[in-house]
Amino acid sequence: MGPLHGFDSDRAAPAGDPATPPARASRGLLIERAGAVATFAGGLRRGASQRDPATIPGPGLSVACWEGRILAAGTAGEVERRIIEAGHPRDAFERIDAAGGLVTPGLIDAHTHLVFAGSREAEWQLRAGGAGYLEILAAGGGILSTVAATRAAPDEELESGARRRLDEMLAHGTTTAEAKSGYGLNVATELRLLSVLGRLGRRGPVRLLPTFLGAHAVPAEFRGRPDAAGAYVSNVIEEQLPAVAEQGIARFCDVFCEAGVFDTDQSRRILSAARDLGLGIRLHADELAPSGGAELAAELGCLSADHLAAPSEAGIDALARSARSGRPVVATLLPATSWFLAKHHFAPARRLIDAGVPVAIATDLNPGTSPTVSLQLAMSVACLELGLTAAEALAGCTVNAAHALGLGSEIGSIEPGKGADLVVWDVPNLEQIPYWLGSNLVRAVARAGAVVVSRP
Ligand SMILES: [Zn+2]
């Protein structure tokens, strides 16, 4: 990774604030000689528009940014004229040579579990050898092993591990990420995880949106009680949520709504309480079995329903109805997870798109079921296993992911006035991004108009 211009780590941002913009070397940024610019201009993608990247065909294109915002994109002449019209001095622009490469919006990862301790390769090996879930649990594996490791880890260890992953995400083109707590499962540790996320967000340069996921699993100390899940849900609503809201350290609240984890009534109670406290709401829905999650996300008007590897017919219909309403629920699909679990059971992405549901693609970065930082890899799996086109997958990591985070008017496309988060790619067209399996094709990354990654 190349020069990372000084992050303004001292500048205080309010707790839970998604972004501390990086310090810029100059007021303007001019990307020159782009082979094409996939702008994704024109708003949320759904149905046929999911495959429209709104590309400006090159060669010889420029993208100009001024004070952290997009000023113009187009031919070199058009952009030059716009700079002159705006009265910006030419020497105030830092220049990047795209050398014929594609320029896109910065990638947005709308679903990650960034902060955790330990790793679970042993469990993965057991699974590869045919072990079932119960065997793995008996061997001390599963989500509760990450909870135990996370509770025991000091803040510095949690922060340095998450920082390493976050730097890798940035190097792979991710400029904004949602990140969940959920490996604490008690007030003290959940607050600790959200505080770590707050510090990482203030450090930048990746814009981080923290999500409270106290209802990720029922912790060990509650298991064995009668109505263990119910008792823990009460703990989440009465102790954890008020503490999180009081400290203002989470943007969103999420629940793992799944048969055998938290049911729809419990999920509804938690998310309603969260909404009353001013948090945005999102949902882990129907990952393993039809559990009413898609229906609940539509009923509550969640920003996003995530996973959806096994929604019911009624759930797909409910999401389609929400898509026709003014406030569509984005279906955030996590194909790397299904792939890593080798279940050969993937979200019905084509049906969702055909039904007019806006689809986003995210990594689900976590130590148990998706240990990857790379949205490029997630896009490849989306193309191979969900049947998406490259343009549909990239819309899912840009404009639609922005909407899944409630930031559709701020980021996710290259349009004048939007945040200048950009990726310059080493390939000339967007089809090559998921095509070169496993390669990191990022040449440069700008965040709020500052060059934060520059690779040779
Ligand atoms: Zn998840």
mmCIF file with all atom_site columns, N, CA, C and O in Angstrom, residues 361-392:
data_model
loop_
_atom_site.group_PDB
_atom_site.id
_atom_site.type_symbol
_atom_site.label_atom_id
_atom_site.label_alt_id
_atom_site.label_comp_id
_atom_site.label_asym_id
_atom_site.label_entity_id
_atom_site.label_seq_id
_atom_site.pdbx_PDB_ins_code
_atom_site.Cartn_x
_atom_site.Cartn_y
_atom_site.Cartn_z
_atom_site.occupancy
_atom_site.B_iso_or_equiv
_atom_site.pdbx_formal_charge
_atom_site.auth_seq_id
_atom_site.auth_comp_id
_atom_site.auth_asym_id
_atom_site.auth_atom_id
_atom_site.pdbx_PDB_model_num
ATOM 1   N N  . ILE A 1 361 ? -24.622 -6.069  -2.095  1.00 0.00 ? 361 ILE A N  1
ATOM 2   C CA . ILE A 1 361 ? -23.711 -7.194  -1.840  1.00 0.00 ? 361 ILE A CA 1
ATOM 3   C C  . ILE A 1 361 ? -22.698 -6.751  -0.784  1.00 0.00 ? 361 ILE A C  1
ATOM 4   O O  . ILE A 1 361 ? -22.097 -5.674  -0.912  1.00 0.00 ? 361 ILE A O  1
ATOM 5   N N  . ALA A 1 362 ? -22.516 -7.570  0.256   1.00 0.00 ? 362 ALA A N  1
ATOM 6   C CA . ALA A 1 362 ? -21.556 -7.220  1.316   1.00 0.00 ? 362 ALA A CA 1
ATOM 7   C C  . ALA A 1 362 ? -20.716 -8.444  1.662   1.00 0.00 ? 362 ALA A C  1
ATOM 8   O O  . ALA A 1 362 ? -21.021 -9.569  1.239   1.00 0.00 ? 362 ALA A O  1
ATOM 9   N N  . THR A 1 363 ? -19.639 -8.208  2.432   1.00 0.00 ? 363 THR A N  1
ATOM 10  C CA . THR A 1 363 ? -18.738 -9.333  2.751   1.00 0.00 ? 363 THR A CA 1
ATOM 11  C C  . THR A 1 363 ? -19.240 -10.208 3.892   1.00 0.00 ? 363 THR A C  1
ATOM 12  O O  . THR A 1 363 ? -18.927 -11.387 3.952   1.00 0.00 ? 363 THR A O  1
ATOM 13  N N  . ASP A 1 364 ? -19.944 -9.604  4.883   1.00 0.00 ? 364 ASP A N  1
ATOM 14  C CA . ASP A 1 364 ? -20.263 -10.304 6.139   1.00 0.00 ? 364 ASP A CA 1
ATOM 15  C C  . ASP A 1 364 ? -18.980 -10.656 6.901   1.00 0.00 ? 364 ASP A C  1
ATOM 16  O O  . ASP A 1 364 ? -18.981 -11.589 7.712   1.00 0.00 ? 364 ASP A O  1
ATOM 17  N N  . LEU A 1 365 ? -17.902 -9.941  6.648   1.00 0.00 ? 365 LEU A N  1
ATOM 18  C CA . LEU A 1 365 ? -16.629 -10.207 7.333   1.00 0.00 ? 365 LEU A CA 1
ATOM 19  C C  . LEU A 1 365 ? -16.849 -10.632 8.790   1.00 0.00 ? 365 LEU A C  1
ATOM 20  O O  . LEU A 1 365 ? -17.401 -9.883  9.586   1.00 0.00 ? 365 LEU A O  1
ATOM 21  N N  . ASN A 1 366 ? -16.456 -11.870 9.120   1.00 0.00 ? 366 ASN A N  1
ATOM 22  C CA . ASN A 1 366 ? -16.556 -12.385 10.491  1.00 0.00 ? 366 ASN A CA 1
ATOM 23  C C  . ASN A 1 366 ? -15.696 -13.640 10.584  1.00 0.00 ? 366 ASN A C  1
ATOM 24  O O  . ASN A 1 366 ? -15.386 -14.261 9.562   1.00 0.00 ? 366 ASN A O  1
ATOM 25  N N  . PRO A 1 367 ? -15.286 -14.038 11.802  1.00 0.00 ? 367 PRO A N  1
ATOM 26  C CA . PRO A 1 367 ? -14.308 -15.128 11.909  1.00 0.00 ? 367 PRO A CA 1
ATOM 27  C C  . PRO A 1 367 ? -14.899 -16.515 11.703  1.00 0.00 ? 367 PRO A C  1
ATOM 28  O O  . PRO A 1 367 ? -14.152 -17.469 11.464  1.00 0.00 ? 367 PRO A O  1
ATOM 29  N N  . GLY A 1 368 ? -16.225 -16.655 11.761  1.00 0.00 ? 368 GLY A N  1
ATOM 30  C CA . GLY A 1 368 ? -16.800 -17.989 11.687  1.00 0.00 ? 368 GLY A CA 1
ATOM 31  C C  . GLY A 1 368 ? -17.209 -18.401 10.287  1.00 0.00 ? 368 GLY A C  1
ATOM 32  O O  . GLY A 1 368 ? -16.949 -19.527 9.853   1.00 0.00 ? 368 GLY A O  1
ATOM 33  N N  . THR A 1 369 ? -17.850 -17.473 9.564   1.00 0.00 ? 369 THR A N  1
ATOM 34  C CA . THR A 1 369 ? -18.476 -17.887 8.308   1.00 0.00 ? 369 THR A CA 1
ATOM 35  C C  . THR A 1 369 ? -18.079 -17.058 7.089   1.00 0.00 ? 369 THR A C  1
ATOM 36  O O  . THR A 1 369 ? -18.503 -17.383 5.983   1.00 0.00 ? 369 THR A O  1
ATOM 37  N N  . SER A 1 370 ? -17.276 -16.003 7.273   1.00 0.00 ? 370 SER A N  1
ATOM 38  C CA . SER A 1 370 ? -16.844 -15.239 6.103   1.00 0.00 ? 370 SER A CA 1
ATOM 39  C C  . SER A 1 370 ? -15.589 -14.431 6.417   1.00 0.00 ? 370 SER A C  1
ATOM 40  O O  . SER A 1 370 ? -15.629 -13.207 6.546   1.00 0.00 ? 370 SER A O  1
ATOM 41  N N  . PRO A 1 371 ? -14.444 -15.124 6.544   1.00 0.00 ? 371 PRO A N  1
ATOM 42  C CA . PRO A 1 371 ? -13.228 -14.402 6.914   1.00 0.00 ? 371 PRO A CA 1
ATOM 43  C C  . PRO A 1 371 ? -12.594 -13.706 5.713   1.00 0.00 ? 371 PRO A C  1
ATOM 44  O O  . PRO A 1 371 ? -11.457 -14.002 5.343   1.00 0.00 ? 371 PRO A O  1
ATOM 45  N N  . THR A 1 372 ? -13.307 -12.766 5.123   1.00 0.00 ? 372 THR A N  1
ATOM 46  C CA . THR A 1 372 ? -12.728 -12.004 4.012   1.00 0.00 ? 372 THR A CA 1
ATOM 47  C C  . THR A 1 372 ? -12.994 -10.521 4.175   1.00 0.00 ? 372 THR A C  1
ATOM 48  O O  . THR A 1 372 ? -14.044 -10.120 4.673   1.00 0.00 ? 372 THR A O  1
ATOM 49  N N  . VAL A 1 373 ? -12.015 -9.719  3.770   1.00 0.00 ? 373 VAL A N  1
ATOM 50  C CA . VAL A 1 373 ? -12.140 -8.255  3.803   1.00 0.00 ? 373 VAL A CA 1
ATOM 51  C C  . VAL A 1 373 ? -12.549 -7.715  2.434   1.00 0.00 ? 373 VAL A C  1
ATOM 52  O O  . VAL A 1 373 ? -12.763 -6.519  2.289   1.00 0.00 ? 373 VAL A O  1
ATOM 53  N N  . SER A 1 374 ? -12.654 -8.596  1.428   1.00 0.00 ? 374 SER A N  1
ATOM 54  C CA . SER A 1 374 ? -12.656 -8.131  0.045   1.00 0.00 ? 374 SER A CA 1
ATOM 55  C C  . SER A 1 374 ? -14.039 -8.131  -0.599  1.00 0.00 ? 374 SER A C  1
ATOM 56  O O  . SER A 1 374 ? -14.628 -9.188  -0.862  1.00 0.00 ? 374 SER A O  1
ATOM 57  N N  . LEU A 1 375 ? -14.530 -6.941  -0.904  1.00 0.00 ? 375 LEU A N  1
ATOM 58  C CA . LEU A 1 375 ? -15.765 -6.854  -1.678  1.00 0.00 ? 375 LEU A CA 1
ATOM 59  C C  . LEU A 1 375 ? -15.543 -7.330  -3.114  1.00 0.00 ? 375 LEU A C  1
ATOM 60  O O  . LEU A 1 375 ? -16.481 -7.743  -3.785  1.00 0.00 ? 375 LEU A O  1
ATOM 61  N N  . GLN A 1 376 ? -14.293 -7.276  -3.574  1.00 0.00 ? 376 GLN A N  1
ATOM 62  C CA . GLN A 1 376 ? -14.021 -7.815  -4.917  1.00 0.00 ? 376 GLN A CA 1
ATOM 63  C C  . GLN A 1 376 ? -14.317 -9.312  -4.944  1.00 0.00 ? 376 GLN A C  1
ATOM 64  O O  . GLN A 1 376 ? -14.904 -9.830  -5.899  1.00 0.00 ? 376 GLN A O  1
ATOM 65  N N  . LEU A 1 377 ? -13.910 -10.018 -3.884  1.00 0.00 ? 377 LEU A N  1
ATOM 66  C CA . LEU A 1 377 ? -14.204 -11.450 -3.801  1.00 0.00 ? 377 LEU A CA 1
ATOM 67  C C  . LEU A 1 377 ? -15.714 -11.678 -3.681  1.00 0.00 ? 377 LEU A C  1
ATOM 68  O O  . LEU A 1 377 ? -16.278 -12.559 -4.346  1.00 0.00 ? 377 LEU A O  1
ATOM 69  N N  . ALA A 1 378 ? -16.375 -10.876 -2.837  1.00 0.00 ? 378 ALA A N  1
ATOM 70  C CA . ALA A 1 378 ? -17.832 -11.026 -2.672  1.00 0.00 ? 378 ALA A CA 1
ATOM 71  C C  . ALA A 1 378 ? -18.543 -10.818 -4.011  1.00 0.00 ? 378 ALA A C  1
ATOM 72  O O  . ALA A 1 378 ? -19.504 -11.528 -4.334  1.00 0.00 ? 378 ALA A O  1
ATOM 73  N N  . MET A 1 379 ? -18.046 -9.865  -4.820  1.00 0.00 ? 379 MET A N  1
ATOM 74  C CA . MET A 1 379 ? -18.653 -9.632  -6.136  1.00 0.00 ? 379 MET A CA 1
ATOM 75  C C  . MET A 1 379 ? -18.442 -10.840 -7.055  1.00 0.00 ? 379 MET A C  1
ATOM 76  O O  . MET A 1 379 ? -19.340 -11.218 -7.815  1.00 0.00 ? 379 MET A O  1
ATOM 77  N N  . SER A 1 380 ? -17.242 -11.426 -6.999  1.00 0.00 ? 380 SER A N  1
ATOM 78  C CA . SER A 1 380 ? -16.992 -12.612 -7.832  1.00 0.00 ? 380 SER A CA 1
ATOM 79  C C  . SER A 1 380 ? -17.964 -13.729 -7.468  1.00 0.00 ? 380 SER A C  1
ATOM 80  O O  . SER A 1 380 ? -18.550 -14.373 -8.344  1.00 0.00 ? 380 SER A O  1
ATOM 81  N N  . VAL A 1 381 ? -18.145 -13.965 -6.163  1.00 0.00 ? 381 VAL A N  1
ATOM 82  C CA . VAL A 1 381 ? -19.057 -15.034 -5.735  1.00 0.00 ? 381 VAL A CA 1
ATOM 83  C C  . VAL A 1 381 ? -20.498 -14.675 -6.108  1.00 0.00 ? 381 VAL A C  1
ATOM 84  O O  . VAL A 1 381 ? -21.290 -15.542 -6.500  1.00 0.00 ? 381 VAL A O  1
ATOM 85  N N  . ALA A 1 382 ? -20.835 -13.395 -6.028  1.00 0.00 ? 382 ALA A N  1
ATOM 86  C CA . ALA A 1 382 ? -22.189 -12.963 -6.422  1.00 0.00 ? 382 ALA A CA 1
ATOM 87  C C  . ALA A 1 382 ? -22.441 -13.280 -7.891  1.00 0.00 ? 382 ALA A C  1
ATOM 88  O O  . ALA A 1 382 ? -23.537 -13.706 -8.265  1.00 0.00 ? 382 ALA A O  1
ATOM 89  N N  . CYS A 1 383 ? -21.421 -13.083 -8.716  1.00 0.00 ? 383 CYS A N  1
ATOM 90  C CA . CYS A 1 383 ? -21.586 -13.385 -10.141 1.00 0.00 ? 383 CYS A CA 1
ATOM 91  C C  . CYS A 1 383 ? -21.671 -14.896 -10.373 1.00 0.00 ? 383 CYS A C  1
ATOM 92  O O  . CYS A 1 383 ? -22.508 -15.374 -11.128 1.00 0.00 ? 383 CYS A O  1
ATOM 93  N N  . LEU A 1 384 ? -20.800 -15.649 -9.685  1.00 0.00 ? 384 LEU A N  1
ATOM 94  C CA . LEU A 1 384 ? -20.722 -17.085 -9.931  1.00 0.00 ? 384 LEU A CA 1
ATOM 95  C C  . LEU A 1 384 ? -21.886 -17.862 -9.324  1.00 0.00 ? 384 LEU A C  1
ATOM 96  O O  . LEU A 1 384 ? -22.366 -18.823 -9.914  1.00 0.00 ? 384 LEU A O  1
ATOM 97  N N  . GLU A 1 385 ? -22.307 -17.462 -8.119  1.00 0.00 ? 385 GLU A N  1
ATOM 98  C CA . GLU A 1 385 ? -23.286 -18.280 -7.388  1.00 0.00 ? 385 GLU A CA 1
ATOM 99  C C  . GLU A 1 385 ? -24.674 -17.652 -7.300  1.00 0.00 ? 385 GLU A C  1
ATOM 100 O O  . GLU A 1 385 ? -25.653 -18.358 -7.104  1.00 0.00 ? 385 GLU A O  1
ATOM 101 N N  . LEU A 1 386 ? -24.756 -16.320 -7.401  1.00 0.00 ? 386 LEU A N  1
ATOM 102 C CA . LEU A 1 386 ? -26.083 -15.684 -7.371  1.00 0.00 ? 386 LEU A CA 1
ATOM 103 C C  . LEU A 1 386 ? -26.578 -15.388 -8.783  1.00 0.00 ? 386 LEU A C  1
ATOM 104 O O  . LEU A 1 386 ? -27.716 -14.974 -8.963  1.00 0.00 ? 386 LEU A O  1
ATOM 105 N N  . GLY A 1 387 ? -25.681 -15.513 -9.756  1.00 0.00 ? 387 GLY A N  1
ATOM 106 C CA . GLY A 1 387 ? -26.083 -15.248 -11.137 1.00 0.00 ? 387 GLY A CA 1
ATOM 107 C C  . GLY A 1 387 ? -26.202 -13.776 -11.473 1.00 0.00 ? 387 GLY A C  1
ATOM 108 O O  . GLY A 1 387 ? -26.906 -13.404 -12.414 1.00 0.00 ? 387 GLY A O  1
ATOM 109 N N  . LEU A 1 388 ? -25.519 -12.931 -10.712 1.00 0.00 ? 388 LEU A N  1
ATOM 110 C CA . LEU A 1 388 ? -25.548 -11.503 -11.024 1.00 0.00 ? 388 LEU A CA 1
ATOM 111 C C  . LEU A 1 388 ? -24.581 -11.180 -12.155 1.00 0.00 ? 388 LEU A C  1
ATOM 112 O O  . LEU A 1 388 ? -23.572 -11.857 -12.325 1.00 0.00 ? 388 LEU A O  1
ATOM 113 N N  . THR A 1 389 ? -24.881 -10.122 -12.903 1.00 0.00 ? 389 THR A N  1
ATOM 114 C CA . THR A 1 389 ? -23.891 -9.594  -13.832 1.00 0.00 ? 389 THR A CA 1
ATOM 115 C C  . THR A 1 389 ? -22.916 -8.747  -13.025 1.00 0.00 ? 389 THR A C  1
ATOM 116 O O  . THR A 1 389 ? -23.203 -8.349  -11.878 1.00 0.00 ? 389 THR A O  1
ATOM 117 N N  . ALA A 1 390 ? -21.770 -8.445  -13.644 1.00 0.00 ? 390 ALA A N  1
ATOM 118 C CA . ALA A 1 390 ? -20.778 -7.629  -12.953 1.00 0.00 ? 390 ALA A CA 1
ATOM 119 C C  . ALA A 1 390 ? -21.364 -6.263  -12.574 1.00 0.00 ? 390 ALA A C  1
ATOM 120 O O  . ALA A 1 390 ? -21.123 -5.750  -11.480 1.00 0.00 ? 390 ALA A O  1
ATOM 121 N N  . ALA A 1 391 ? -22.152 -5.685  -13.481 1.00 0.00 ? 391 ALA A N  1
ATOM 122 C CA . ALA A 1 391 ? -22.743 -4.363  -13.194 1.00 0.00 ? 391 ALA A CA 1
ATOM 123 C C  . ALA A 1 391 ? -23.729 -4.444  -12.035 1.00 0.00 ? 391 ALA A C  1
ATOM 124 O O  . ALA A 1 391 ? -23.778 -3.561  -11.179 1.00 0.00 ? 391 ALA A O  1
ATOM 125 N N  . GLU A 1 392 ? -24.507 -5.528  -11.990 1.00 0.00 ? 392 GLU A N  1
ATOM 126 C CA . GLU A 1 392 ? -25.454 -5.687  -10.871 1.00 0.00 ? 392 GLU A CA 1
ATOM 127 C C  . GLU A 1 392 ? -24.711 -5.828  -9.551  1.00 0.00 ? 392 GLU A C  1
ATOM 128 O O  . GLU A 1 392 ? -25.113 -5.256  -8.522  1.00 0.00 ? 392 GLU A O  1
#
